[in-house]
Coordinates of C-alpha atoms in Angstrom, one line a residue:
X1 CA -19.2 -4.7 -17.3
X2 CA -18.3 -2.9 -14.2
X3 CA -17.3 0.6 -14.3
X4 CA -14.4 0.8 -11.4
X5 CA -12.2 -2.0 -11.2
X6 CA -12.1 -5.3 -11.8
X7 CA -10.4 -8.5 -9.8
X8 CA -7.7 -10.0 -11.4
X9 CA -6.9 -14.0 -11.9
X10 CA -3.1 -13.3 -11.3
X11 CA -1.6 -10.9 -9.5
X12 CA -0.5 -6.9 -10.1
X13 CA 2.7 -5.9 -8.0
X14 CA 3.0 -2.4 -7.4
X15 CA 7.0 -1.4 -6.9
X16 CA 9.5 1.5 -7.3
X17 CA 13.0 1.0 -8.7
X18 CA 15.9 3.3 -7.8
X19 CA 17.5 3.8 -10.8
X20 CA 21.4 4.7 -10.5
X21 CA 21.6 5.6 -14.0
X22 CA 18.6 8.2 -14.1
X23 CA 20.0 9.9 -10.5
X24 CA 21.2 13.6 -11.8
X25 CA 19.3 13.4 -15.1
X26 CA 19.3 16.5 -16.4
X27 CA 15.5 17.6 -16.5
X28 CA 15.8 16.9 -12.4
X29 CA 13.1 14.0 -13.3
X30 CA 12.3 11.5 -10.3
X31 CA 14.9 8.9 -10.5
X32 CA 12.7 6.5 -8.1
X33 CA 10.1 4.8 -10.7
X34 CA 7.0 2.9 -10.3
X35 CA 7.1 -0.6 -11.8
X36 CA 4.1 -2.9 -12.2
X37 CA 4.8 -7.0 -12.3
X38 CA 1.9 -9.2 -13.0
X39 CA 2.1 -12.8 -12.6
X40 CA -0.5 -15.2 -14.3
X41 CA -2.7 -17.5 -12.2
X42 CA -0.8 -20.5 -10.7
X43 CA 1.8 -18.4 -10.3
X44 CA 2.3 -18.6 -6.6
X45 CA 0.8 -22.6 -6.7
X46 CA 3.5 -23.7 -8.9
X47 CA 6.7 -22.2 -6.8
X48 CA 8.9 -24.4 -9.7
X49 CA 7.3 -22.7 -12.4
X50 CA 9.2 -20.4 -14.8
X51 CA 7.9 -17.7 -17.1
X52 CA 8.4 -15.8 -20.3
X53 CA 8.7 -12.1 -19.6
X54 CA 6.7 -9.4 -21.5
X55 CA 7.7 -5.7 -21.0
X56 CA 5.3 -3.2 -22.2
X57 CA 6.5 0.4 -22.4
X58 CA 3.9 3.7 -23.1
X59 CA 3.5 6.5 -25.6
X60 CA 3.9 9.8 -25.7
X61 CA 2.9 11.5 -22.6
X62 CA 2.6 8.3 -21.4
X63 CA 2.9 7.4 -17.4
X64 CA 2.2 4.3 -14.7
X65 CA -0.5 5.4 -13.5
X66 CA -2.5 6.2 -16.7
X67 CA -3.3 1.8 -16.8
X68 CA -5.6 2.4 -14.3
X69 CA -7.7 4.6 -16.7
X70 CA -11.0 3.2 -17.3
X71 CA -13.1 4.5 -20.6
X72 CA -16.4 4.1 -20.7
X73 CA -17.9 0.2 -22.0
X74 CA -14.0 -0.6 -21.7
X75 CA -11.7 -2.0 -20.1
X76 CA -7.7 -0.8 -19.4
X77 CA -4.9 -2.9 -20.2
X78 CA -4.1 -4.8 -17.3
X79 CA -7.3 -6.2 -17.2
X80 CA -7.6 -7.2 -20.7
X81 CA -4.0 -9.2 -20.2
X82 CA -5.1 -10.7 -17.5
X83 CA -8.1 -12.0 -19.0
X84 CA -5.6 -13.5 -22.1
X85 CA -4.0 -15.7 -19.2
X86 CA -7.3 -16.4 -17.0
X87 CA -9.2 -17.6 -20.1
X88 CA -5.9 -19.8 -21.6
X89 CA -5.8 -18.2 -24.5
X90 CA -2.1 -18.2 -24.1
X91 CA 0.9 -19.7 -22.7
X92 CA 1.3 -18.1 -19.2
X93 CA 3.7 -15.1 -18.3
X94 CA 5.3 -12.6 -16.8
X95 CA 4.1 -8.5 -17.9
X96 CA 6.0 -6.0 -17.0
X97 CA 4.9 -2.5 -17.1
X98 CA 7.4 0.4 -17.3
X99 CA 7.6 3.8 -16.3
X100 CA 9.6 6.2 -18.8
X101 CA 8.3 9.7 -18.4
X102 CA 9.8 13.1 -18.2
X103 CA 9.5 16.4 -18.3
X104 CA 9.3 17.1 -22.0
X105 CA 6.5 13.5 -21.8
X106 CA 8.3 11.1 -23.2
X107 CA 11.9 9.7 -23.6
X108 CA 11.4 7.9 -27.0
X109 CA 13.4 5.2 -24.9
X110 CA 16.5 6.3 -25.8
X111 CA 19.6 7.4 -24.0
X112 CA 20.0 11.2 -24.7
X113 CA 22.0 14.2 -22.6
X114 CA 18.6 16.1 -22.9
X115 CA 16.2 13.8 -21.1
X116 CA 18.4 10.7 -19.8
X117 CA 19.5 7.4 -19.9
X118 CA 16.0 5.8 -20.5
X119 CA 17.7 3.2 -22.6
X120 CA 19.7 1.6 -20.1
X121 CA 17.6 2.2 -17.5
X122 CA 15.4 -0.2 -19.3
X123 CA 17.6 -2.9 -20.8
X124 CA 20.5 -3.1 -17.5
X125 CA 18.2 -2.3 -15.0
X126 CA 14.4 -2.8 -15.2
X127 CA 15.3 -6.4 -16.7
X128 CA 17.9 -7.3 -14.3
X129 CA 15.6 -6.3 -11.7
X130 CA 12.6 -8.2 -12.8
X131 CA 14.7 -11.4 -13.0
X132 CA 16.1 -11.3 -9.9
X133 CA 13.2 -10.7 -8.1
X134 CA 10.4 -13.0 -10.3
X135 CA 10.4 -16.5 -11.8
X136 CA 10.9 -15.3 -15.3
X137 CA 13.3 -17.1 -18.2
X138 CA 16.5 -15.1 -18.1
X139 CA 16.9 -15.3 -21.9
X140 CA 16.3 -13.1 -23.9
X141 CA 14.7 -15.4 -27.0
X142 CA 12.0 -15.7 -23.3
X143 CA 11.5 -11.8 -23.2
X144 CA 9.5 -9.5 -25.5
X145 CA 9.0 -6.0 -25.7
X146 CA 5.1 -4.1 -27.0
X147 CA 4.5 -1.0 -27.1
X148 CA 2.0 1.8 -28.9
X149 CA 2.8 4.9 -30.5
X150 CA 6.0 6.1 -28.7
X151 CA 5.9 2.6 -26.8
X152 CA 5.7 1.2 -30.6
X153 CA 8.9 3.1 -31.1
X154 CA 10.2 1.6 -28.3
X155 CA 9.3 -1.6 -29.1
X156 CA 11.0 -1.7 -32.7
X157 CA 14.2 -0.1 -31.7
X158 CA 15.3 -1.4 -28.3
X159 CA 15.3 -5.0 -29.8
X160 CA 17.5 -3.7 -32.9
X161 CA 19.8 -1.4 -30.4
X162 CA 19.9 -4.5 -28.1
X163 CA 18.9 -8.5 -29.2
X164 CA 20.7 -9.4 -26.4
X165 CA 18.2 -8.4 -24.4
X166 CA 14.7 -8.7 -26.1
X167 CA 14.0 -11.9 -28.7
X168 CA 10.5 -10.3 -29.6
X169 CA 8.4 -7.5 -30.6
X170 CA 4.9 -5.6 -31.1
X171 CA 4.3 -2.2 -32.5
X172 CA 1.0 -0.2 -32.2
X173 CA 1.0 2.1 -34.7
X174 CA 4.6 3.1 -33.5
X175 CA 6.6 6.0 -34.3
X176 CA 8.1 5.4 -38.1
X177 CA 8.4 6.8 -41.4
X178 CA 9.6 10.5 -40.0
X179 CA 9.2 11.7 -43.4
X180 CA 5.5 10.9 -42.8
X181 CA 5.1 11.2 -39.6
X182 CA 6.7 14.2 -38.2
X183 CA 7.1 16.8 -41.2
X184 CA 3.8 17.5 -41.7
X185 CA 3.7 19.1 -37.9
X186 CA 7.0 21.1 -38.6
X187 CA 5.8 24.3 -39.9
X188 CA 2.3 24.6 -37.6
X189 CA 4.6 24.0 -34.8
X190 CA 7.0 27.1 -36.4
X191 CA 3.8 28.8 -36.4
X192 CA 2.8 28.3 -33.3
X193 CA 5.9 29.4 -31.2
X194 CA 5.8 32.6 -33.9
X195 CA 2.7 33.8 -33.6
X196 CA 2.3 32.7 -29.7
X197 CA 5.9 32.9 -28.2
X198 CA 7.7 35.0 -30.2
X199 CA 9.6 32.2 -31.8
X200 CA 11.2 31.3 -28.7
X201 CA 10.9 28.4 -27.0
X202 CA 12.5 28.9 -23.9
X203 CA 9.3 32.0 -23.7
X204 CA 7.2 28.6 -24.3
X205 CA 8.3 26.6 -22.2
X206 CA 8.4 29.3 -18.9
X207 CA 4.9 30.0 -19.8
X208 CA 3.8 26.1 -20.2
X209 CA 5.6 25.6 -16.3
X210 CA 3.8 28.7 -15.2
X211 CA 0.2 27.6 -15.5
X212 CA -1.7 24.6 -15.8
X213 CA -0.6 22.6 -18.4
X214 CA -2.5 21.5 -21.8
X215 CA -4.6 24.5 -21.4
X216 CA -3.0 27.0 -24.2
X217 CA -3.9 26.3 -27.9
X218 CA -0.4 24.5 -29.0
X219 CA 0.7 23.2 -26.0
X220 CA 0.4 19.4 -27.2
X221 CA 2.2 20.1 -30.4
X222 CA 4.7 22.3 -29.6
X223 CA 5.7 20.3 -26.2
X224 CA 5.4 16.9 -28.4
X225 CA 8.1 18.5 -30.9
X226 CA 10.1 19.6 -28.0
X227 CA 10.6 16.1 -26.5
X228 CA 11.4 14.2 -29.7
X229 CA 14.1 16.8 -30.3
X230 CA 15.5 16.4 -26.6
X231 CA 15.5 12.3 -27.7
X232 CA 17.3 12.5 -30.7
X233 CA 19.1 15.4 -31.5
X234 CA 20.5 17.2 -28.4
X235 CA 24.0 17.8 -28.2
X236 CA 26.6 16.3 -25.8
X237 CA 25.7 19.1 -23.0
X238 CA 22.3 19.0 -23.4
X239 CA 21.0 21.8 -26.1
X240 CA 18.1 20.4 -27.8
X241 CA 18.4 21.2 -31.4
X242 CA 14.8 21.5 -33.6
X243 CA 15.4 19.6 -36.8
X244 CA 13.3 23.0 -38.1
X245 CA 13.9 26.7 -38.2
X246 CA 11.2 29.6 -37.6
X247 CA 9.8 29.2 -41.2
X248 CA 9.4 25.7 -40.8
X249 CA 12.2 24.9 -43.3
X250 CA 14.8 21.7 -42.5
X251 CA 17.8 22.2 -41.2
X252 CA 18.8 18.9 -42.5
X253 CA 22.3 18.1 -40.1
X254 CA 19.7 18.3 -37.3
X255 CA 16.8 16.7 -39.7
X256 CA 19.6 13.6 -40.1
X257 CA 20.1 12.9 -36.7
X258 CA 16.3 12.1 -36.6
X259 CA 16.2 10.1 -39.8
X260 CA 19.4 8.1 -38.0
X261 CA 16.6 7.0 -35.3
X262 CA 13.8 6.1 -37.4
X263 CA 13.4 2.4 -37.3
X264 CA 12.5 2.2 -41.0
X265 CA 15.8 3.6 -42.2
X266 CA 17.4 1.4 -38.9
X267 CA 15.9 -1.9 -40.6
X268 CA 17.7 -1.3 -43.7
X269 CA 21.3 -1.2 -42.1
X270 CA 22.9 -4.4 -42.0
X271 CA 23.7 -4.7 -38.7
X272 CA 20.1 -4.0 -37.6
X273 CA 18.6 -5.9 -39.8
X274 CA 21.3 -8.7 -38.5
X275 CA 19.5 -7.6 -34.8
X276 CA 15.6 -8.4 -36.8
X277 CA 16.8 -11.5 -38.4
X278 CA 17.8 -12.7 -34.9
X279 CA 13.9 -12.1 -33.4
X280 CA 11.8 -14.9 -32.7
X281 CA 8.6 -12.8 -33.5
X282 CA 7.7 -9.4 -34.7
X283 CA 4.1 -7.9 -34.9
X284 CA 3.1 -4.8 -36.5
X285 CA -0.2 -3.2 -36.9
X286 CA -1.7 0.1 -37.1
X287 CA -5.3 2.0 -38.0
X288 CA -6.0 2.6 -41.4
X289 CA -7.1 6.4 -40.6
X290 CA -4.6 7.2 -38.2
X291 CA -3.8 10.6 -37.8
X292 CA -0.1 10.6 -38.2
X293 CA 0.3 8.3 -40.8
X294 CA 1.5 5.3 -38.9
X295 CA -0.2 3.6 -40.7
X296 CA 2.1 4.4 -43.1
X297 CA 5.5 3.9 -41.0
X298 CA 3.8 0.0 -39.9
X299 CA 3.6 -0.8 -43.7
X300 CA 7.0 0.7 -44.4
X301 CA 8.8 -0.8 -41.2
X302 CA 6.9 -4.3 -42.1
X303 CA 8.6 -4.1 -46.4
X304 CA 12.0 -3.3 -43.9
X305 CA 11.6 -6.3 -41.8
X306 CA 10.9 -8.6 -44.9
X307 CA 13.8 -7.3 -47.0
X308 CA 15.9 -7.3 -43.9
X309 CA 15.3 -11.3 -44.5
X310 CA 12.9 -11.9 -41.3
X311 CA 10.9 -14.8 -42.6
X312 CA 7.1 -14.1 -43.2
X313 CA 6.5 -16.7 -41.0
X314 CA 7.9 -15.1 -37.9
X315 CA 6.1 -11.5 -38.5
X316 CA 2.3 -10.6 -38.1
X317 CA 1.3 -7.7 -39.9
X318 CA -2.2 -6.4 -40.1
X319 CA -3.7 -2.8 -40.8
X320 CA -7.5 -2.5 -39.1
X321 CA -10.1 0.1 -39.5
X322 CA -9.2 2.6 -36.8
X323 CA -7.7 6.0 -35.9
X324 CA -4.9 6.3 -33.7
X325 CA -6.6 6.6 -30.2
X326 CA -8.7 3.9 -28.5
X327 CA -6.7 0.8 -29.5
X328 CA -6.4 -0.9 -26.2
X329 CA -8.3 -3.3 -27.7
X330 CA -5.4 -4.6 -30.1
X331 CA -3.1 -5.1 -27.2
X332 CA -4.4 -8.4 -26.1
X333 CA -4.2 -9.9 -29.5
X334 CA -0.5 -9.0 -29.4
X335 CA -0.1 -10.7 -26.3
X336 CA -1.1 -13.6 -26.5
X337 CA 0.8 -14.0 -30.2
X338 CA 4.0 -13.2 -28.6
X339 CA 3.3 -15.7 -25.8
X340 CA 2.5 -18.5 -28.6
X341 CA 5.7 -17.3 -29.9
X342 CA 8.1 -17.5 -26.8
X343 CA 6.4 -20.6 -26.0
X344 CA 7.3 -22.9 -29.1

């Protein structure tokens, strides 16, 4: 196995979209983004050939450029894919790779006045894009979305916020199951801003800009509870609201707004699970000892998706001997199930 890169059997395009609605967002974020495209071998032999679509979004922290990442005795992403089409393991198509990072690391993939329209920017104009530049299936029971962590959050809400767009899903070990999820980091975050900033995050936040970043004691925490307020519970002009006070304790109007996001409590609404019933595949899995209990949130969101009345039949579920880091691996497998799936 080489160490540096690899050749690929299809093809990686390297773009940048300019987004209209993520011009004037209000961190000042860039609203040009890179976009990856690969095509599968044959691609450019077969110029009548049409292809499912997968999109795969990032987690936290998360950015374009991190795919290129190479770990040692393993390989990144886009080669692993590749190697699901080279090797026929799968029906070919289409992956898409988006860009959806900000300031505070993350958008959670949601429209919000305290990071952007990430939401939109990915369902009316990454898709739209894609298909009118590649020889992808315009449908959307021919487009899937897969994701891990944040990316897994992605992946479980945009189909339920919008089956008009996306007919299929995978979750790594997403974001669900707040209760379990988040709360436990509530009060060492309140902690941390005490005993480091005061209790201010504004002090935090000049201080994390000033220096290099990732280098103080709390930084990961306290920016990572940061951005999931900004996602779900700014208000209308932008104020992110912290869904705890300096003790730690919920302020549960703020706490609610968060719970109104998380895709366990989303599955059990009717119209949402309406949005679940309509998907032609949904994979969940996540790593027995992962660190945030998502292991947790993929066995809850799975019970959701059955009582929803998504037949067993069209849902993979497995939990495997893992933490939460270093799961590239799983990726693949997801892949080519949701290709299987598009393809029937």
């Amino acid at each position: 196995m080489l160490p540096w890169s690899a050749d690929l059997a299809g093809r990686l395009d390297r773009h940048v979209i300019d987004s209209r609605v993520l011009r004037g967002n209000p961190l000042g974020d860039p609203h040009e983004r890179p976009l990856w495209v690969y095509v599968p071998p044959g691609y450019d032999e077969e110029p009548a050939g049409r292809y499912p679509a997968v999109y795969v979004i990032q987690g936290y922290t998360g950015h374009l450029a991190m795919w290129d990442n190479r770990t040692p005795f393993r390989r990144p992403f886009p080669e692993l894919a590749d190697e699901v089409f080279a090797a026929r393991r799968a029906p070919a198509a289409i992956v898409v790779y988006v860009d959806a990072w900000t300031a505070y690391g993350g958008s959670q993939f949601l429209d919000s006045p305290g990071t952007g329209r990430y939401h939109t920017y990915l369902c009316e104009e990454v898709v739209a894009w894609v298909d009118a530049r590649y020889r992808t299936i315009p449908e959307r029971d021919m487009r899937a979305i897969t994701g891990k962590s944040s990316g897994g959050y992605g992946a479980m809400i945009t189909p339920m916020l919008r089956p008009d767009v996306f007919g299929a899903l995978a979750t790594h070990a997403g974001d669900a199951l707040f209760e379990a999820a988040y709360l436990p980091e509530f009060p060492r975050a309140a902690r941390a801003l005490r005993d480091l900033y005061g209790g201010s995050y504004a002090a935090f936040l000049a201080d994390f800009r000033g220096r290099v970043a990732m280098t103080g004691p709390e930084d990961g925490l306290l920016m990572e509870a940061y951005g999931y307020a900004a996602a779900y519970s700014a208000d209308d002009d932008g104020t992110v609201r912290l869904p705890f006070d300096g003790n730690g304790e919920l302020v549960p109007e703020v706490w609610d707004r968060w719970l109104a996001r998380d895709p366990v409590r989303m599955a059990r609404e009717p119209g949402y699970g309406e949005a679940l019933r309509s998907m032609r595949a949904i994979w969940i899995d996540a790593g027995t000892r992962d660190e945030y209990y998502l292991d947790l949130g993929a066995t809850a969101f799975h019970e959701a998706v059955l009582a929803a009345g998504v037949p067993a039949e069209r849902t993979r579920f497995e939990l495997f001997d893992a933490t939460h880091a270093a799961i590239e691996y799983r990726y693949p497998l997801a892949l080519e199930w949701l290709c299987h799936r598009l393809s029937a």
